[in-house]
Short mmCIF file of C-alpha atoms and ligand atoms in Angstrom, two decimals:
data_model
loop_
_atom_site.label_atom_id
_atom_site.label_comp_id
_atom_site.label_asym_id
_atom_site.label_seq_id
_atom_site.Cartn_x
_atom_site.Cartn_y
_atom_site.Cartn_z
CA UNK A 200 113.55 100.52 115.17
CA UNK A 201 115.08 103.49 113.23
CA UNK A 202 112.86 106.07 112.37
CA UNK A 203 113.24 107.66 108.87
CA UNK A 204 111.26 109.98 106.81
CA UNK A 205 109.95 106.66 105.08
CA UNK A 206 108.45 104.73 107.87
CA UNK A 207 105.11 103.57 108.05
CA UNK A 208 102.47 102.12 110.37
CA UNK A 209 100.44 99.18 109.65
CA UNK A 210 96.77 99.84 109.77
CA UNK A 211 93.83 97.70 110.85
CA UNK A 212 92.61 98.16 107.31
CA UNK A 213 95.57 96.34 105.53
CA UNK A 214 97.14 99.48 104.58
CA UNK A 215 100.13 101.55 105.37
CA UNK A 216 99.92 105.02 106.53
CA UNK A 217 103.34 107.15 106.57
CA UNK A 218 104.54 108.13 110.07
CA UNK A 219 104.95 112.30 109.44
CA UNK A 220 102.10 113.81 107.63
CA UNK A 221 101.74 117.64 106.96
CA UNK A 222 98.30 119.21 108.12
CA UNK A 223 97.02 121.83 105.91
CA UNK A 224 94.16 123.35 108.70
CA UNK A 225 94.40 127.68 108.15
CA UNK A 226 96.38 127.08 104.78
CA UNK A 227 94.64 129.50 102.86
CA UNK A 228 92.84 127.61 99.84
CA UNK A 229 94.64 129.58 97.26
CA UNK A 230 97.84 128.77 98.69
CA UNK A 231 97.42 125.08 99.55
CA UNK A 232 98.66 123.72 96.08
CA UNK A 233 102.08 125.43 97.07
CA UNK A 234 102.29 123.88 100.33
CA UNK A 235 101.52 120.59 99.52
CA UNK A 236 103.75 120.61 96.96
CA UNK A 237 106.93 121.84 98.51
CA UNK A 238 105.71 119.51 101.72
CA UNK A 239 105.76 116.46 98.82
CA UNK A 240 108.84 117.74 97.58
CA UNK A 241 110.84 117.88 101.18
CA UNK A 242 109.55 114.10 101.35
CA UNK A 243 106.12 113.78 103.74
CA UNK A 244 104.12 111.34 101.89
CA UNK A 245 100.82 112.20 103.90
CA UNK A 246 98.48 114.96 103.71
CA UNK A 247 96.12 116.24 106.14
CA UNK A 248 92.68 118.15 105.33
CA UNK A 249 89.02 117.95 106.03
CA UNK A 250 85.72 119.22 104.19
CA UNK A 251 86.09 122.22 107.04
CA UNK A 252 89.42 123.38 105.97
CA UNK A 253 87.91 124.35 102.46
CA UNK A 254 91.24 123.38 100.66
CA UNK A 255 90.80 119.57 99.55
CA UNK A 256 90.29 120.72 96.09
CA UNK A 257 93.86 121.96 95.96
CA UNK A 258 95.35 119.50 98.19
CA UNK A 259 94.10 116.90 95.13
CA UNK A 260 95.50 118.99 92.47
CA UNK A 261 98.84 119.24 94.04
CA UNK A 262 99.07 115.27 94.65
CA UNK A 263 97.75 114.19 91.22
CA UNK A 264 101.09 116.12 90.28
CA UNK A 265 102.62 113.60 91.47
CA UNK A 266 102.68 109.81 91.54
CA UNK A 267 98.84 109.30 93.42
CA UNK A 268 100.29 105.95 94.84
CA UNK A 269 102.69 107.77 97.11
CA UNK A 270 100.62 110.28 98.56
CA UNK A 271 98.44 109.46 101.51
CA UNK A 272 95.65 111.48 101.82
CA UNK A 273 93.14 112.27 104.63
CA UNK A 274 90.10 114.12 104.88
CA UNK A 275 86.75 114.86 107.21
CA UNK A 276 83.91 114.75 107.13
CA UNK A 277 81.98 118.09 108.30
CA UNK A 278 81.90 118.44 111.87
CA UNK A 279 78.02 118.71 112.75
CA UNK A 280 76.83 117.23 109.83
CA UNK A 281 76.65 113.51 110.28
CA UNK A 282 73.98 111.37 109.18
CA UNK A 283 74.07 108.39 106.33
CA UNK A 284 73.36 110.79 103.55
CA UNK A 285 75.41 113.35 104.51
CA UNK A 286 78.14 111.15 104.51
CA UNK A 287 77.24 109.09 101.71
CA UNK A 288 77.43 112.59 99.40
CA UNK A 289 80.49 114.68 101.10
CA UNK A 290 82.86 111.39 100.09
CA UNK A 291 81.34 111.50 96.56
CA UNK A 292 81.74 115.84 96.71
CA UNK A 293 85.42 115.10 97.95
CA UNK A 294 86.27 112.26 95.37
CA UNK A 295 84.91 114.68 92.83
CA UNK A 296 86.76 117.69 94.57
CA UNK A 297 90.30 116.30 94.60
CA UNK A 298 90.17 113.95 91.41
CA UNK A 299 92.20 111.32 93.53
CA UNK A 300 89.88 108.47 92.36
CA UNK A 301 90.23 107.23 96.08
CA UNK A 302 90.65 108.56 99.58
CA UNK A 303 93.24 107.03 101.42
CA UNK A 304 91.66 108.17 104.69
CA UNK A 305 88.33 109.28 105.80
CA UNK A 306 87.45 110.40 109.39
CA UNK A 307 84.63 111.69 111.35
CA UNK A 308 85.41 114.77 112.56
CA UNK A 309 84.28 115.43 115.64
CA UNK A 310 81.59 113.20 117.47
CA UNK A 311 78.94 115.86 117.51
CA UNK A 312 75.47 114.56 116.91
CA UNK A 313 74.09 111.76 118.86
CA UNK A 314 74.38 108.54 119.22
CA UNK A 315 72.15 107.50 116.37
CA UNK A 316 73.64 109.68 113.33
CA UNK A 317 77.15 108.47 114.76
CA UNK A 318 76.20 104.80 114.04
CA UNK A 319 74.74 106.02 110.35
CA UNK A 320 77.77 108.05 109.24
CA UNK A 321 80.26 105.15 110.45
CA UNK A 322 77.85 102.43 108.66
CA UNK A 323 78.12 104.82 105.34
CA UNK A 324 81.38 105.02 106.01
CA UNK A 325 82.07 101.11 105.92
CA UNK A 326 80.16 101.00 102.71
CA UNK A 327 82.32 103.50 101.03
CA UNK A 328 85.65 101.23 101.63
CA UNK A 329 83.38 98.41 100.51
CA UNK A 330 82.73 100.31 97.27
CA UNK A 331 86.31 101.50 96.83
CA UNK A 332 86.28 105.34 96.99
CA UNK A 333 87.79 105.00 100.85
CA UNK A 334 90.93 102.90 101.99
CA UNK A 335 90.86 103.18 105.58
CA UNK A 336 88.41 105.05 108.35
CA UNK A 337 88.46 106.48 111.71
CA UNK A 338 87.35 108.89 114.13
CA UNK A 339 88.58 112.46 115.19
CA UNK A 340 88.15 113.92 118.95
CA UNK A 341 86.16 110.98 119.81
CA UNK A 342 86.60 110.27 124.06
CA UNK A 343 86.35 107.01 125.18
CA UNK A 344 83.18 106.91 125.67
CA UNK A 345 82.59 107.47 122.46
CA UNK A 346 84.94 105.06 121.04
CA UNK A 347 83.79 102.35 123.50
CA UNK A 348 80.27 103.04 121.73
CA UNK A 349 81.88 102.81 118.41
CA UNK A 350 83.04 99.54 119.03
CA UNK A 351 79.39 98.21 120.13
CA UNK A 352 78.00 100.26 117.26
CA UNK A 353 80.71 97.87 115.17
CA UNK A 354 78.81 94.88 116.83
CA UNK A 355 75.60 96.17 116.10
CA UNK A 356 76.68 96.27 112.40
CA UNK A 357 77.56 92.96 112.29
CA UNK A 358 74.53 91.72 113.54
CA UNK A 359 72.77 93.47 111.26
CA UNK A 360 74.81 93.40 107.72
CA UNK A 361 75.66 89.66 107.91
CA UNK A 362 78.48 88.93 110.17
CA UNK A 363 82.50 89.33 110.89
CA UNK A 364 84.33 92.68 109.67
CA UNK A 365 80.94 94.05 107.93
CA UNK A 366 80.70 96.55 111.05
CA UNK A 367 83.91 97.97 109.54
CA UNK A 368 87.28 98.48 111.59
CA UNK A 369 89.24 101.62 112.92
CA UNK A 370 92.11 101.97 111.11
CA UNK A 371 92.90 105.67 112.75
CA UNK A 372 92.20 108.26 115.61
CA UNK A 373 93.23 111.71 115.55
CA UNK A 374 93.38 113.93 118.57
CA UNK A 375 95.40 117.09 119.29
CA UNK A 376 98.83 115.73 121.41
CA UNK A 377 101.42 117.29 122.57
CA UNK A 378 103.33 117.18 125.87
CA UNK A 379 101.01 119.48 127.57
CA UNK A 380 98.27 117.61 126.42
CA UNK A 381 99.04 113.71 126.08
CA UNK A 382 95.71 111.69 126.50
CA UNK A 383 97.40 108.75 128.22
CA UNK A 384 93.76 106.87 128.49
CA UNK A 385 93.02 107.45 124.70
CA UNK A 386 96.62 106.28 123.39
CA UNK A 387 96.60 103.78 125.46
CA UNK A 388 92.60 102.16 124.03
CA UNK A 389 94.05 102.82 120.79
CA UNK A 390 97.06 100.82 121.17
CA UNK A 391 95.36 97.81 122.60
CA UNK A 392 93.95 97.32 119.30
CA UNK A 393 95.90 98.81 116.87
CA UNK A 394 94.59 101.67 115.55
CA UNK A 395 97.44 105.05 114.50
CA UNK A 396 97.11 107.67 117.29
CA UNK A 397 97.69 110.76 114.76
CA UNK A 398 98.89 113.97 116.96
CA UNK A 399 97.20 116.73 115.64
CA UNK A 400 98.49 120.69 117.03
CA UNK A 401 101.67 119.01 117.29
CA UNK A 402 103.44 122.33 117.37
CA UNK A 403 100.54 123.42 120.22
CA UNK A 404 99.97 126.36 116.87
CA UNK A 405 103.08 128.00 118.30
CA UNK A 406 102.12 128.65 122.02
CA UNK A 407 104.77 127.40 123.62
CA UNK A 408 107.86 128.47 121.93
CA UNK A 409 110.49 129.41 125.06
CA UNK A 410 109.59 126.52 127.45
CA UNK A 411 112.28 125.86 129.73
CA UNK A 412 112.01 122.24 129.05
CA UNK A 413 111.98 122.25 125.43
CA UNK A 414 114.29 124.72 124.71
CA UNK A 415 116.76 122.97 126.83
CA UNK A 416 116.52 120.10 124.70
CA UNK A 417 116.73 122.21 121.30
CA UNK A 418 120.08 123.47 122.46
CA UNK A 419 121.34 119.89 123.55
CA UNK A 420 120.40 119.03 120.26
CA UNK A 421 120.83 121.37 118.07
CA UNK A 422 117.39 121.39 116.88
CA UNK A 423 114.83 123.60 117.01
CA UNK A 424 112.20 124.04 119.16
CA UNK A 425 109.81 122.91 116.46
CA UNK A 426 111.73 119.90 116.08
CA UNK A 427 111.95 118.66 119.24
CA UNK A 428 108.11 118.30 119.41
CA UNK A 429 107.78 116.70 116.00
CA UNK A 430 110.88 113.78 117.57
CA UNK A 431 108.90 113.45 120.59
CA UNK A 432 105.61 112.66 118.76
CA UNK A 433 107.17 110.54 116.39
CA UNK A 434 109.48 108.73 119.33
CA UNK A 435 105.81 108.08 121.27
CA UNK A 436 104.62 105.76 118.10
CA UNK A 437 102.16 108.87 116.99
CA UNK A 438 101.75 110.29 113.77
CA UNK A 439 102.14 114.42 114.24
CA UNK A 440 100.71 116.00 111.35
CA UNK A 441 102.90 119.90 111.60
CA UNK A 442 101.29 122.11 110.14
CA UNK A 443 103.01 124.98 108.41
CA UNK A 444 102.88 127.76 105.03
CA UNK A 445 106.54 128.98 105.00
CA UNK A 446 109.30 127.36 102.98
CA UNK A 447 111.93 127.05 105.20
CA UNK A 448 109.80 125.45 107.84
CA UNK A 449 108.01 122.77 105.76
CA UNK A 450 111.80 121.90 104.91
CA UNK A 451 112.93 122.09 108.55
CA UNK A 452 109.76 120.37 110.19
CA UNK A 453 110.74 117.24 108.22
CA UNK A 454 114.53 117.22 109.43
CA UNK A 455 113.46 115.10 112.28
CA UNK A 456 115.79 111.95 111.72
CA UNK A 457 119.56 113.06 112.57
CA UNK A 458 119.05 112.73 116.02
CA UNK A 459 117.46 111.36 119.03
CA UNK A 460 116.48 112.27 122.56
CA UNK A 461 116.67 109.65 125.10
CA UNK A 462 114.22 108.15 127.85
CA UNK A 463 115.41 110.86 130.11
CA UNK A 464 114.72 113.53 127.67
CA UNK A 465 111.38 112.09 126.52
CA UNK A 466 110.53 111.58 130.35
CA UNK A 467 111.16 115.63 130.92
CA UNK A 468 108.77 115.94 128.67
CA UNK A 469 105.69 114.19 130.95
CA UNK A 470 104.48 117.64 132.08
CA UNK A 471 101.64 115.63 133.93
CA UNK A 472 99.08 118.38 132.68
CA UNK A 473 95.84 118.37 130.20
CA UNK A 474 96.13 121.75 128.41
CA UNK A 475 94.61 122.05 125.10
CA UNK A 476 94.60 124.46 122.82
CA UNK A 477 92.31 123.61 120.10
CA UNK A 478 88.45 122.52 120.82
CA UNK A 479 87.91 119.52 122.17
CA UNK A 480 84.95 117.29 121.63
CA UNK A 481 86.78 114.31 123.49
CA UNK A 482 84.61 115.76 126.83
CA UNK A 483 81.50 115.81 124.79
CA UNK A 484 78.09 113.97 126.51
CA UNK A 485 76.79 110.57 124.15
CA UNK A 486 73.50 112.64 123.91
CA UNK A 487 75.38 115.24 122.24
N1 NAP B 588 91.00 116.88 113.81
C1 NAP B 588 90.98 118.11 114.29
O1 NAP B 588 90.01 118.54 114.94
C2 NAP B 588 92.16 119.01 114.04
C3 NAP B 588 92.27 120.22 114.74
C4 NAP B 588 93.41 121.02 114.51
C5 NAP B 588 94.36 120.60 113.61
N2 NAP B 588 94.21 119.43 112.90
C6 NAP B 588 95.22 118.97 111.91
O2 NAP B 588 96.52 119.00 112.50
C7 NAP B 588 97.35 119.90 111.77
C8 NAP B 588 98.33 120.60 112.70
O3 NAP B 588 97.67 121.37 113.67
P1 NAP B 588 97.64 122.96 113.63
O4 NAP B 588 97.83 123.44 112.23
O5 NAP B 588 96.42 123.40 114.31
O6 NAP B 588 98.86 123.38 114.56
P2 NAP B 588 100.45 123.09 114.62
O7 NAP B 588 100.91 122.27 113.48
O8 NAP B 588 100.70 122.63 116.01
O9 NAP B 588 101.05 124.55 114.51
C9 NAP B 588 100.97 125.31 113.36
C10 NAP B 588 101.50 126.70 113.71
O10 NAP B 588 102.90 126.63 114.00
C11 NAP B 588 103.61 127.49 113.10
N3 NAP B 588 104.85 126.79 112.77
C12 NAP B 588 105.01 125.70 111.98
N4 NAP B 588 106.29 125.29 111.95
C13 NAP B 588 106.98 126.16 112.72
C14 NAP B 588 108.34 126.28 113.06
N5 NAP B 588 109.25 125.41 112.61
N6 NAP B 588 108.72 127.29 113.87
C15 NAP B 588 107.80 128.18 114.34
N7 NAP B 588 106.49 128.12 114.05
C16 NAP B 588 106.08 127.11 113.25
C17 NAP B 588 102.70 127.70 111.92
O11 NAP B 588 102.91 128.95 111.32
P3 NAP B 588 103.28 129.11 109.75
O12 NAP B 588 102.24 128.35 108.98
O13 NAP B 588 103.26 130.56 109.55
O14 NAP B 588 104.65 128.50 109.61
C18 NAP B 588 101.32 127.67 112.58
O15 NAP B 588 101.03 128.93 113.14
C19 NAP B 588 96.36 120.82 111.08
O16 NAP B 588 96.93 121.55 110.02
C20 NAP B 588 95.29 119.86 110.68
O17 NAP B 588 95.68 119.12 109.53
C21 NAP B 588 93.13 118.64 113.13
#
């Protein structure tokens, strides 16, 4: 399939999501409106926030400039916060926030918080789609333990709220890949049922500008550096989410569909290590 700056991904929910979204994590609130904008304007359809980033507000103002319809738009909830009324009032404080009249996507942040308030904010979470402020749901830097105990929390749900698809379903995961840091055993329990991997750090926040075995592959290319790691993201079936507040690279980070780098080239890429360079929860204990 060709990719273009249009495609989309079927979700579990029904829904589409848009392939290339633009993350807005460090955007500086007062300058979010701008970003989003000119992101909107160089065609992403998909934004990428979270009740931490402090910029949702703005994110909503920017997109309600536009047609709402087109724009996809994520949140979070709160890392270490989660419980049912927690979650119940940060989607009504975010609905409120942005003005959107719906969130496209909601996810749990991080799995912080035990077992029991993971099961309440997913179960508050189901009954916000059911109520139509939410689209689609999904979890952040959840490991597989986790998400294996999402899925029997999903059972649990069932049982409980009166049978098939009232435990909700996971539309979406978000995790931060890159080739340094590829989570082969996550991808792959995603894609067995499913659910959009979304690659967050996609640019690994600019620490590895000058590897040998990217740069190679700009100059083959033509492309930059930047580039390169959005094309191999988007060539793996993920959903990067670049995240950037200058002009010319919100512009550039999009230019992603005049070329294409082969198996060889995506298979220099398998750099066979696990080095993150955000936090990651993924490791986190089920007590936790
Ligand atoms: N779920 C989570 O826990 C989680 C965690 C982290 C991130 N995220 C999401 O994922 C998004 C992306 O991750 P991220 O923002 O951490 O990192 P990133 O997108 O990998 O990298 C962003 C950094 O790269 C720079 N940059 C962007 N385009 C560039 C280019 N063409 N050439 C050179 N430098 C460039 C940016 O600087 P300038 O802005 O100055 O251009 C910024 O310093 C976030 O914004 C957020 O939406 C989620």
């Amino acid at each position: 399939m060709t990719l273009t700056i249009d495609t989309k991904l079927k979700l579990n929910s029904g829904y589409e999501i848009p392939q290339l979204g633009f993350g807005v994590y460090q955007t500086p609130p007062s300058d979010t409106a701008r970003c989003v904008s000119e992101a909107v304007k160089a065609g992403y359809a998909h934004i990428d926030s979270a009740a931490l980033y402090r910029n949702e507000g703005a994110c909503g103002q920017a997109i309600r400039s536009f047609s709402r319809q087109k724009i996809f738009f994520t949140t979070k909830i709160m890392p270490y916060t989660l419980g049912y009324e927690s979650v119940q009032s940060q989607i009504d404080r975010m609905l409120n926030e942005t003005g959107l009249g719906y969130l496209d996507l909601v996810l749990i942040h991080a799995p912080y918080g035990g077992s029991a308030k993971r099961k309440e904010s997913w179960k508050a979470l189901v009954e916000a789609v059911e109520a139509g402020k939410v689209r689609s749901v999904g979890v952040s830097n959840y490991g597989v333990a986790h998400l294996d105990e999402l899925e029997r929390h999903i059972a649990e749900l069932e049982e409980e709220r009166g049978g098939k698809g009232k435990g909700g379903v996971i539309s979406v995961g978000q995790w931060e890949i890159h080739p340094w840091c590829p989570r082969d055993d996550i991808v792959e329990w995603c894609k067995k049922r499913n659910i959009a991997v979304e690659a967050y750090c996609p640019l690994v926040q600019g620490n590895r500008w000058g590897e040998p075995i990217v740069k190679k592959l700009a100059e083959k290319h033509g492309k930059s550096e930047a580039q390169i790691l959005i094309r191999w993201s988007l060539q793996k079936g993920l959903v990067p989410l670049p995240k950037s507040v200058k002009s010319e690279r919100i512009v550039a980070n999009a230019q992603v569909y005049d070329f294409e780098l082969t198996e060889e080239d995506m298979k220099s890429l398998d750099t066979g290590v696990y080095e993150h360079v955000s936090w990651d929860p993924t490791t986190a204990p089920l007590k936790d």
